[in-house]
Amino acid sequence: MSQDLLVKRQFGHRARLSLSRAEVLKTDGQAHAARTMWNLLHAWWRMMPKEERTPANADAAIRQARKDIDFLSVLPAQAAQAVLKAYFQAWKNCWDGRADAPNFKGRLRTGMSVDIPQGRDLNILRVHRRWGMASIPKVGRVRFRWTKDLPVGKHADSENRITGARLIKDALGWHIAFRVQALEVKPDPHQGPEVGIDVGVTVPLALSDGERCEHGEWLTVKEKAKLLHLEQRAAQRKRHRKPGEHTSRRLRRTYDQIAGLRAKAKRRALDWQHQTTTAIARTYGTVVVEALTITNMVKSARGTIEEPGKNVAQKSGLNRSISGEAWGRTVTMLTYKTSRLGGTLHKVPAPNTSRRCSACGFITPGSRESQAVFVCKNPACGWSGNADWNAARNVLHLYRMGHALIPAAGRAVVRRAKRVKPAAAR
């Protein structure tokens, strides 16, 4: 097959590990050692002069620390080098304006993870229809859930292989995230229709063709009642703790139970997002979404002492609802899924998409009287319909009129027209 018809794709696959108690203790020890290595690197960075902050000097400091501090030896050498690489990359992201400056990692507020840079060290083998085996450095052979075919054994070559992995721990236990490289056939252009999508809280995804993607509560009534009971118990036990006293085992167990229920809700939300975005990417060839700055939308309204904010409690509830819908993660899923199926995803400016009438194109005060219904107050129009559907139609119309965001030099540039022409009724 011609190389022009093939495309290289890199993706990740996460699987649940089945570890014994001893293996969990070993993996926990490696994760704590990796976090300590990061903190030592950060302390070294702040102590050294600028001209001596080089990867070579940092590597020498890491090697010396592994000799001087015994418990750091539980971390494999390649994993320690991965920590060094990640630390310098964090500073590069900061200098490029993509992230904040790196800081110390606390024991309780930092996620536990260990990197395995070399895929050949894993020695992956499928032993059962549902289980596979992998080698974890300084831990041994462990089992993981086999839910996706991986390029291993006779199916692996220089173009199709596992390049590495990362061990990640959450409230549900340890998982392994494989980094996979595959050579696939370049998809043909998707011939599906165009669709605009409006994201919201009441209706998570509203499509311009009238379809709506909704979901229920992530936890059942009993699970929500249990979560509330655990949160009340944790607050009561925390209230009786003296200042400076360590967290008791009972309180830690309560925190673990709360984290387990929240992780279950997140896993169900991820499953819904994957199924919904896959269906959209298979159905539509061009997907148009709003370019939302979510970090600004979820800022606190508390204000300052001199100028306190208004409706702080209501704004906090709205912020939690916005964060719970994870709009950014939905757009990320749509981006790579449409690309893999031959489709495209575009972003358009977000202002006034919910206030403009999709039939006449005018913004008339009082048209958005309620959250669910849009009634155009323009005497020459009078169009009425669902408010989310109206916004989705506006999103698609902006793309058709050429108001799409064009990525240039690492940032999004808006190609604006002088006037938004009225959208014909569709």
Coordinates of C-alpha atoms in Angstrom, one line a residue:
M1 CA 0.0 0.0 0.0
S2 CA 1.2 3.5 -0.8
Q3 CA 2.7 5.5 2.0
D4 CA 0.4 8.4 1.0
L5 CA -2.6 6.4 2.1
L6 CA -1.2 5.7 5.5
V7 CA -1.1 8.0 8.5
K8 CA 0.8 7.5 11.8
R9 CA -1.4 7.9 14.9
Q10 CA -0.4 8.1 18.5
F11 CA -3.0 7.5 21.2
G12 CA -3.3 6.2 24.7
H13 CA -5.2 3.3 26.3
R14 CA -5.9 3.0 30.0
A15 CA -6.5 -0.4 31.7
R16 CA -7.1 -1.4 35.2
L17 CA -4.4 -3.3 37.1
S18 CA -4.9 -6.2 39.4
L19 CA -2.2 -6.0 42.0
S20 CA -1.6 -7.9 45.2
R21 CA -1.1 -6.1 48.5
A22 CA 2.7 -6.4 48.2
E23 CA 2.6 -5.1 44.6
V24 CA 0.5 -2.2 45.7
L25 CA 3.0 -1.3 48.4
K26 CA 5.9 -1.4 45.9
T27 CA 4.1 0.7 43.4
D28 CA 3.1 3.2 46.1
G29 CA 6.7 3.4 47.1
Q30 CA 7.8 4.2 43.6
A31 CA 5.2 6.9 43.3
H32 CA 6.2 8.6 46.5
A33 CA 9.9 8.4 45.4
A34 CA 9.0 10.0 42.1
R35 CA 7.2 12.8 43.9
T36 CA 10.2 13.3 46.2
M37 CA 12.5 13.4 43.2
W38 CA 10.4 16.2 41.7
N39 CA 10.6 18.2 45.0
L40 CA 14.3 17.7 45.2
L41 CA 14.7 18.9 41.6
H42 CA 12.6 21.9 42.4
A43 CA 14.7 22.7 45.5
W44 CA 17.9 22.3 43.5
W45 CA 16.5 24.6 40.7
R46 CA 15.8 27.4 43.2
M47 CA 19.2 27.0 44.9
M48 CA 21.4 26.9 41.8
P49 CA 22.4 30.0 39.8
K50 CA 20.7 30.5 36.4
E51 CA 23.7 29.6 34.4
E52 CA 24.1 26.2 36.1
R53 CA 20.5 25.1 35.7
T54 CA 21.3 22.6 32.9
P55 CA 20.0 19.1 32.3
A56 CA 23.5 17.7 32.7
N57 CA 23.9 19.3 36.1
A58 CA 20.4 18.2 37.1
D59 CA 21.1 14.6 36.0
A60 CA 24.3 14.6 38.1
A61 CA 22.3 15.8 41.1
I62 CA 19.7 13.1 40.6
R63 CA 22.4 10.4 40.5
Q64 CA 24.0 11.7 43.7
A65 CA 20.6 11.9 45.4
R66 CA 19.9 8.2 44.6
K67 CA 23.2 7.3 46.2
D68 CA 22.6 9.4 49.3
I69 CA 18.9 8.7 50.0
D70 CA 18.1 5.0 50.3
F71 CA 14.4 5.0 49.6
L72 CA 14.9 6.8 46.3
S73 CA 16.5 3.6 45.0
V74 CA 13.1 1.9 44.7
L75 CA 12.4 4.2 41.7
P76 CA 13.9 2.7 38.5
A77 CA 16.6 4.8 36.9
Q78 CA 14.6 5.4 33.7
A79 CA 11.6 6.6 35.7
A80 CA 13.9 9.0 37.5
Q81 CA 15.1 10.3 34.1
A82 CA 11.4 10.7 33.1
V83 CA 10.9 12.9 36.2
L84 CA 13.8 15.1 35.1
K85 CA 12.4 15.4 31.6
A86 CA 9.0 16.2 32.8
Y87 CA 10.3 18.9 35.2
F88 CA 12.3 20.7 32.4
Q89 CA 9.3 20.4 30.1
A90 CA 7.1 22.1 32.8
W91 CA 9.5 25.1 32.8
K92 CA 9.4 25.2 29.0
N93 CA 5.6 25.2 29.1
C94 CA 5.7 28.1 31.6
W95 CA 8.1 30.1 29.5
D96 CA 5.9 29.6 26.5
G97 CA 2.9 30.8 28.4
R98 CA 1.0 27.5 28.3
A99 CA 1.1 26.8 32.0
D100 CA 2.0 28.1 35.4
A101 CA 5.5 27.7 36.9
P102 CA 6.1 24.3 38.5
N103 CA 5.9 24.0 42.3
F104 CA 6.4 21.5 45.1
K105 CA 4.1 18.5 45.1
G106 CA 2.3 17.8 48.3
R107 CA 1.8 14.3 49.6
L108 CA -2.0 14.4 49.8
R109 CA -3.1 16.8 47.0
T110 CA -0.9 15.3 44.3
G111 CA -1.9 12.4 42.1
M112 CA 0.4 9.3 42.4
S113 CA 2.0 8.2 39.1
V114 CA 5.1 6.5 37.8
D115 CA 6.4 6.7 34.2
I116 CA 7.8 3.7 32.2
P117 CA 9.6 5.4 29.3
Q118 CA 10.5 2.3 27.3
G119 CA 7.8 0.1 25.9
R120 CA 10.1 -2.8 25.4
D121 CA 10.5 -3.2 29.2
L122 CA 6.8 -4.1 29.5
N123 CA 7.0 -7.5 27.8
I124 CA 3.2 -7.5 27.3
L125 CA 1.5 -10.9 26.8
R126 CA -2.2 -11.7 26.4
V127 CA -3.0 -14.7 28.6
H128 CA -6.8 -14.7 28.5
R129 CA -9.7 -13.2 26.7
R130 CA -10.1 -10.6 29.5
W131 CA -6.6 -10.4 31.0
G132 CA -3.1 -9.5 29.9
M133 CA 0.3 -9.5 31.6
A134 CA 3.0 -6.8 31.8
S135 CA 6.3 -6.4 33.5
I136 CA 6.6 -3.4 35.8
P137 CA 10.3 -2.5 36.7
K138 CA 11.1 -3.4 40.3
V139 CA 7.5 -4.7 40.8
G140 CA 7.3 -7.8 38.6
R141 CA 4.7 -9.4 36.3
V142 CA 1.3 -8.0 36.9
R143 CA -2.2 -8.5 35.4
F144 CA -4.3 -5.9 33.7
R145 CA -7.7 -5.9 32.1
W146 CA -7.6 -6.5 28.3
T147 CA -10.3 -4.3 26.8
K148 CA -8.6 -3.3 23.6
D149 CA -6.3 -5.0 21.1
L150 CA -2.7 -3.8 21.5
P151 CA 0.2 -4.2 19.0
V152 CA 2.1 -6.9 20.9
G153 CA 3.8 -10.1 19.8
K154 CA 3.6 -10.8 16.1
H155 CA 1.3 -7.8 15.6
A156 CA 4.1 -5.4 16.7
D157 CA 6.8 -3.8 14.5
S158 CA 8.7 -0.6 14.1
E159 CA 5.5 1.3 13.1
N160 CA 2.9 -0.4 15.3
R161 CA 4.1 -0.7 18.9
I162 CA 3.8 0.4 22.5
T163 CA 6.3 3.2 23.1
G164 CA 5.8 3.4 26.8
A165 CA 3.3 3.5 29.7
R166 CA 2.4 5.3 32.9
L167 CA 1.1 4.0 36.1
I168 CA -1.7 6.1 37.6
K169 CA -3.5 5.7 40.9
D170 CA -7.0 7.1 41.6
A171 CA -9.8 6.3 44.0
L172 CA -10.5 3.0 42.1
G173 CA -6.9 1.7 42.4
W174 CA -3.9 1.5 40.1
H175 CA -4.2 1.8 36.3
I176 CA -1.7 1.6 33.5
A177 CA -1.9 4.0 30.6
F178 CA -0.2 2.7 27.4
R179 CA 1.3 5.0 24.8
V180 CA 0.5 3.4 21.5
Q181 CA 1.9 4.2 18.0
A182 CA 0.0 2.8 15.0
L183 CA 0.2 3.1 11.3
E184 CA -3.4 3.3 9.9
V185 CA -5.1 3.8 6.6
K186 CA -5.8 7.5 6.0
P187 CA -9.6 7.9 6.2
D188 CA -11.6 9.2 3.3
P189 CA -13.2 12.6 3.8
H190 CA -16.4 12.3 5.8
Q191 CA -19.5 12.9 3.6
G192 CA -21.8 13.5 6.5
P193 CA -23.7 16.8 7.1
E194 CA -22.6 19.9 9.0
V195 CA -23.8 20.4 12.6
G196 CA -23.4 23.1 15.1
I197 CA -23.3 22.3 18.8
D198 CA -24.3 24.4 21.8
V199 CA -23.1 23.3 25.2
G200 CA -25.0 24.0 28.4
V201 CA -25.8 22.9 31.9
T202 CA -29.5 22.0 31.6
V203 CA -29.1 20.5 28.1
P204 CA -25.4 19.2 27.9
L205 CA -25.3 19.2 24.1
A206 CA -27.9 20.7 21.7
L207 CA -27.4 20.2 18.0
S208 CA -28.5 22.5 15.2
D209 CA -30.7 19.8 13.6
G210 CA -32.9 19.7 16.6
E211 CA -31.2 16.7 18.4
R212 CA -30.3 16.9 22.0
C213 CA -27.9 14.7 24.0
E214 CA -28.8 14.5 27.6
H215 CA -27.9 12.4 30.6
G216 CA -29.3 11.7 34.0
E217 CA -27.6 11.8 37.4
W218 CA -24.3 10.1 37.6
L219 CA -25.1 8.6 41.0
T220 CA -28.3 6.8 42.1
V221 CA -30.5 8.0 44.9
K222 CA -29.0 5.6 47.4
E223 CA -25.4 6.5 46.3
K224 CA -26.2 10.2 46.6
A225 CA -27.6 9.6 50.1
K226 CA -24.5 7.6 51.0
L227 CA -22.2 10.3 49.7
L228 CA -24.1 13.0 51.8
H229 CA -23.9 10.8 54.9
L230 CA -20.1 10.3 54.4
E231 CA -19.5 14.0 53.8
Q232 CA -21.4 14.8 57.0
R233 CA -19.4 12.1 58.9
A234 CA -16.1 13.5 57.6
A235 CA -17.0 17.0 58.6
Q236 CA -18.0 15.9 62.1
R237 CA -14.8 13.9 62.6
K238 CA -12.7 16.8 61.2
R239 CA -14.4 19.2 63.7
H240 CA -13.2 17.1 66.6
R241 CA -9.6 17.0 65.4
K242 CA -7.3 19.2 67.4
P243 CA -5.1 21.8 65.6
G244 CA -2.0 20.2 64.2
E245 CA -3.2 16.6 64.9
H246 CA -2.7 14.0 62.2
T247 CA -5.7 12.7 60.3
S248 CA -7.1 9.6 62.0
R249 CA -7.5 6.3 60.3
R250 CA -11.3 6.5 60.5
L251 CA -11.2 9.9 58.8
R252 CA -8.9 8.7 56.1
R253 CA -11.2 5.7 55.5
T254 CA -14.2 8.1 55.2
Y255 CA -12.2 10.2 52.7
D256 CA -11.4 7.1 50.7
Q257 CA -15.1 6.1 50.5
I258 CA -16.0 9.6 49.4
A259 CA -13.3 9.6 46.7
G260 CA -14.5 6.2 45.5
L261 CA -18.1 7.4 45.0
R262 CA -16.9 10.5 43.2
A263 CA -14.6 8.4 41.0
K264 CA -17.6 6.1 40.1
A265 CA -19.6 9.2 39.0
K266 CA -16.6 10.5 36.9
R267 CA -16.2 7.1 35.3
R268 CA -19.9 7.1 34.3
A269 CA -19.6 10.6 33.0
L270 CA -16.6 9.6 30.9
D271 CA -18.5 6.6 29.5
W272 CA -21.4 8.9 28.4
Q273 CA -19.0 11.4 26.8
H274 CA -17.2 8.7 24.9
Q275 CA -20.4 7.2 23.6
T276 CA -22.0 10.5 22.7
T277 CA -18.9 12.0 20.9
T278 CA -18.4 8.8 19.0
A279 CA -22.0 8.9 17.7
I280 CA -21.6 12.5 16.7
A281 CA -18.3 11.9 14.9
R282 CA -19.7 9.0 13.0
T283 CA -22.8 10.9 11.9
Y284 CA -21.5 14.3 10.9
G285 CA -18.7 15.3 8.7
T286 CA -18.2 18.9 10.0
V287 CA -18.7 19.7 13.7
V288 CA -18.8 23.3 14.8
V289 CA -18.5 24.3 18.5
E290 CA -18.0 27.6 20.4
A291 CA -14.6 28.7 21.5
L292 CA -15.3 29.0 25.2
T293 CA -12.8 30.3 27.8
I294 CA -14.0 27.9 30.5
T295 CA -11.4 29.1 33.1
N296 CA -12.9 32.6 33.0
M297 CA -16.4 31.2 33.2
V298 CA -15.8 29.3 36.4
K299 CA -14.0 32.1 38.3
S300 CA -15.3 32.8 41.8
A301 CA -17.6 35.8 42.3
R302 CA -16.5 36.2 45.9
G303 CA -14.7 39.5 45.2
T304 CA -12.6 41.3 47.7
I305 CA -13.1 42.8 51.2
E306 CA -13.4 46.3 49.7
E307 CA -15.7 45.1 46.9
P308 CA -17.5 41.9 47.9
G309 CA -19.2 39.9 45.2
K310 CA -22.9 39.4 44.7
N311 CA -24.8 36.1 44.5
V312 CA -21.7 34.2 45.5
A313 CA -23.6 31.0 46.5
Q314 CA -25.5 30.9 43.2
K315 CA -22.3 31.5 41.2
S316 CA -20.6 28.7 43.1
G317 CA -23.3 26.3 42.2
L318 CA -23.2 27.3 38.5
N319 CA -19.4 26.9 38.6
R320 CA -19.7 23.4 39.9
S321 CA -22.3 22.5 37.3
I322 CA -20.1 23.8 34.5
S323 CA -17.1 21.9 35.8
G324 CA -19.2 18.8 36.1
E325 CA -20.2 18.9 32.5
A326 CA -16.5 19.0 31.4
W327 CA -17.1 20.9 28.1
G328 CA -13.4 21.0 27.3
R329 CA -13.0 17.3 27.6
T330 CA -16.0 16.9 25.2
V331 CA -14.4 19.1 22.6
T332 CA -11.1 17.2 22.9
M333 CA -12.8 13.9 22.3
L334 CA -14.7 15.4 19.3
T335 CA -11.4 16.7 17.9
Y336 CA -9.5 13.5 17.7
K337 CA -12.6 11.3 16.9
T338 CA -13.7 13.5 13.9
S339 CA -10.1 13.5 12.6
R340 CA -9.8 9.8 12.8
L341 CA -13.1 9.3 10.9
G342 CA -12.2 11.8 8.2
G343 CA -14.3 14.7 9.6
T344 CA -13.3 18.2 10.8
L345 CA -14.0 20.2 13.9
H346 CA -14.1 24.0 13.9
K347 CA -14.5 26.7 16.5
V348 CA -16.4 30.0 16.2
P349 CA -16.6 33.0 18.5
A350 CA -19.0 32.5 21.4
P351 CA -20.4 36.0 22.2
N352 CA -24.1 36.5 21.5
T353 CA -24.8 33.0 20.1
S354 CA -27.6 32.6 22.6
R355 CA -28.9 36.2 22.3
R356 CA -29.1 36.4 18.5
C357 CA -32.1 35.2 16.6
S358 CA -31.1 32.4 14.2
A359 CA -33.9 33.4 11.7
C360 CA -33.4 37.1 11.3
G361 CA -29.9 37.6 12.7
F362 CA -30.7 40.5 15.0
I363 CA -30.1 40.8 18.7
T364 CA -33.3 42.3 20.2
P365 CA -33.5 43.0 23.9
G366 CA -35.9 40.7 25.8
S367 CA -35.8 37.8 23.3
R368 CA -34.3 35.5 25.9
E369 CA -36.9 35.8 28.5
S370 CA -36.5 32.3 29.9
Q371 CA -33.8 29.7 30.0
A372 CA -35.6 27.2 27.7
V373 CA -37.5 29.4 25.2
F374 CA -36.3 32.0 22.7
V375 CA -38.9 34.4 21.3
C376 CA -37.6 37.0 18.9
K377 CA -38.9 40.5 19.8
N378 CA -38.1 41.9 16.3
P379 CA -41.4 43.0 14.9
A380 CA -40.4 41.9 11.4
C381 CA -39.5 38.3 12.6
G382 CA -41.3 36.9 15.7
W383 CA -39.5 33.5 15.4
S384 CA -39.8 31.3 18.5
G385 CA -38.2 28.0 19.4
N386 CA -36.0 26.2 21.9
A387 CA -33.2 28.5 23.2
D388 CA -30.5 25.8 23.0
W389 CA -31.5 24.9 19.4
N390 CA -31.4 28.6 18.5
A391 CA -27.8 28.9 19.8
A392 CA -26.7 25.8 18.0
R393 CA -28.1 27.2 14.7
N394 CA -26.2 30.4 15.3
V395 CA -23.0 28.5 15.9
L396 CA -23.4 26.7 12.6
H397 CA -24.3 29.9 10.8
L398 CA -21.1 31.6 12.0
Y399 CA -19.0 28.9 10.5
R400 CA -20.9 29.1 7.2
M401 CA -20.4 32.9 7.1
G402 CA -16.6 32.5 7.6
H403 CA -16.3 33.5 11.2
A404 CA -14.2 30.4 12.1
L405 CA -11.1 30.6 14.3
I406 CA -7.9 30.1 12.4
P407 CA -5.0 28.6 14.4
A408 CA -1.8 30.6 13.7
A409 CA 1.5 30.7 15.5
G410 CA 0.2 28.6 18.3
R411 CA -2.9 30.7 19.1
A412 CA -6.4 31.1 17.8
V413 CA -7.0 34.1 15.5
V414 CA -10.5 35.2 14.7
R415 CA -11.4 35.9 11.1
R416 CA -14.2 38.5 11.6
A417 CA -16.6 39.9 9.0
K418 CA -17.8 43.5 9.4
R419 CA -21.4 42.5 9.7
V420 CA -23.2 39.2 10.5
K421 CA -25.7 38.7 7.8
P422 CA -29.1 37.4 8.8
A423 CA -29.3 33.7 8.8
A424 CA -32.0 32.2 6.6
A425 CA -34.6 30.1 8.3
R426 CA -33.5 26.5 8.1

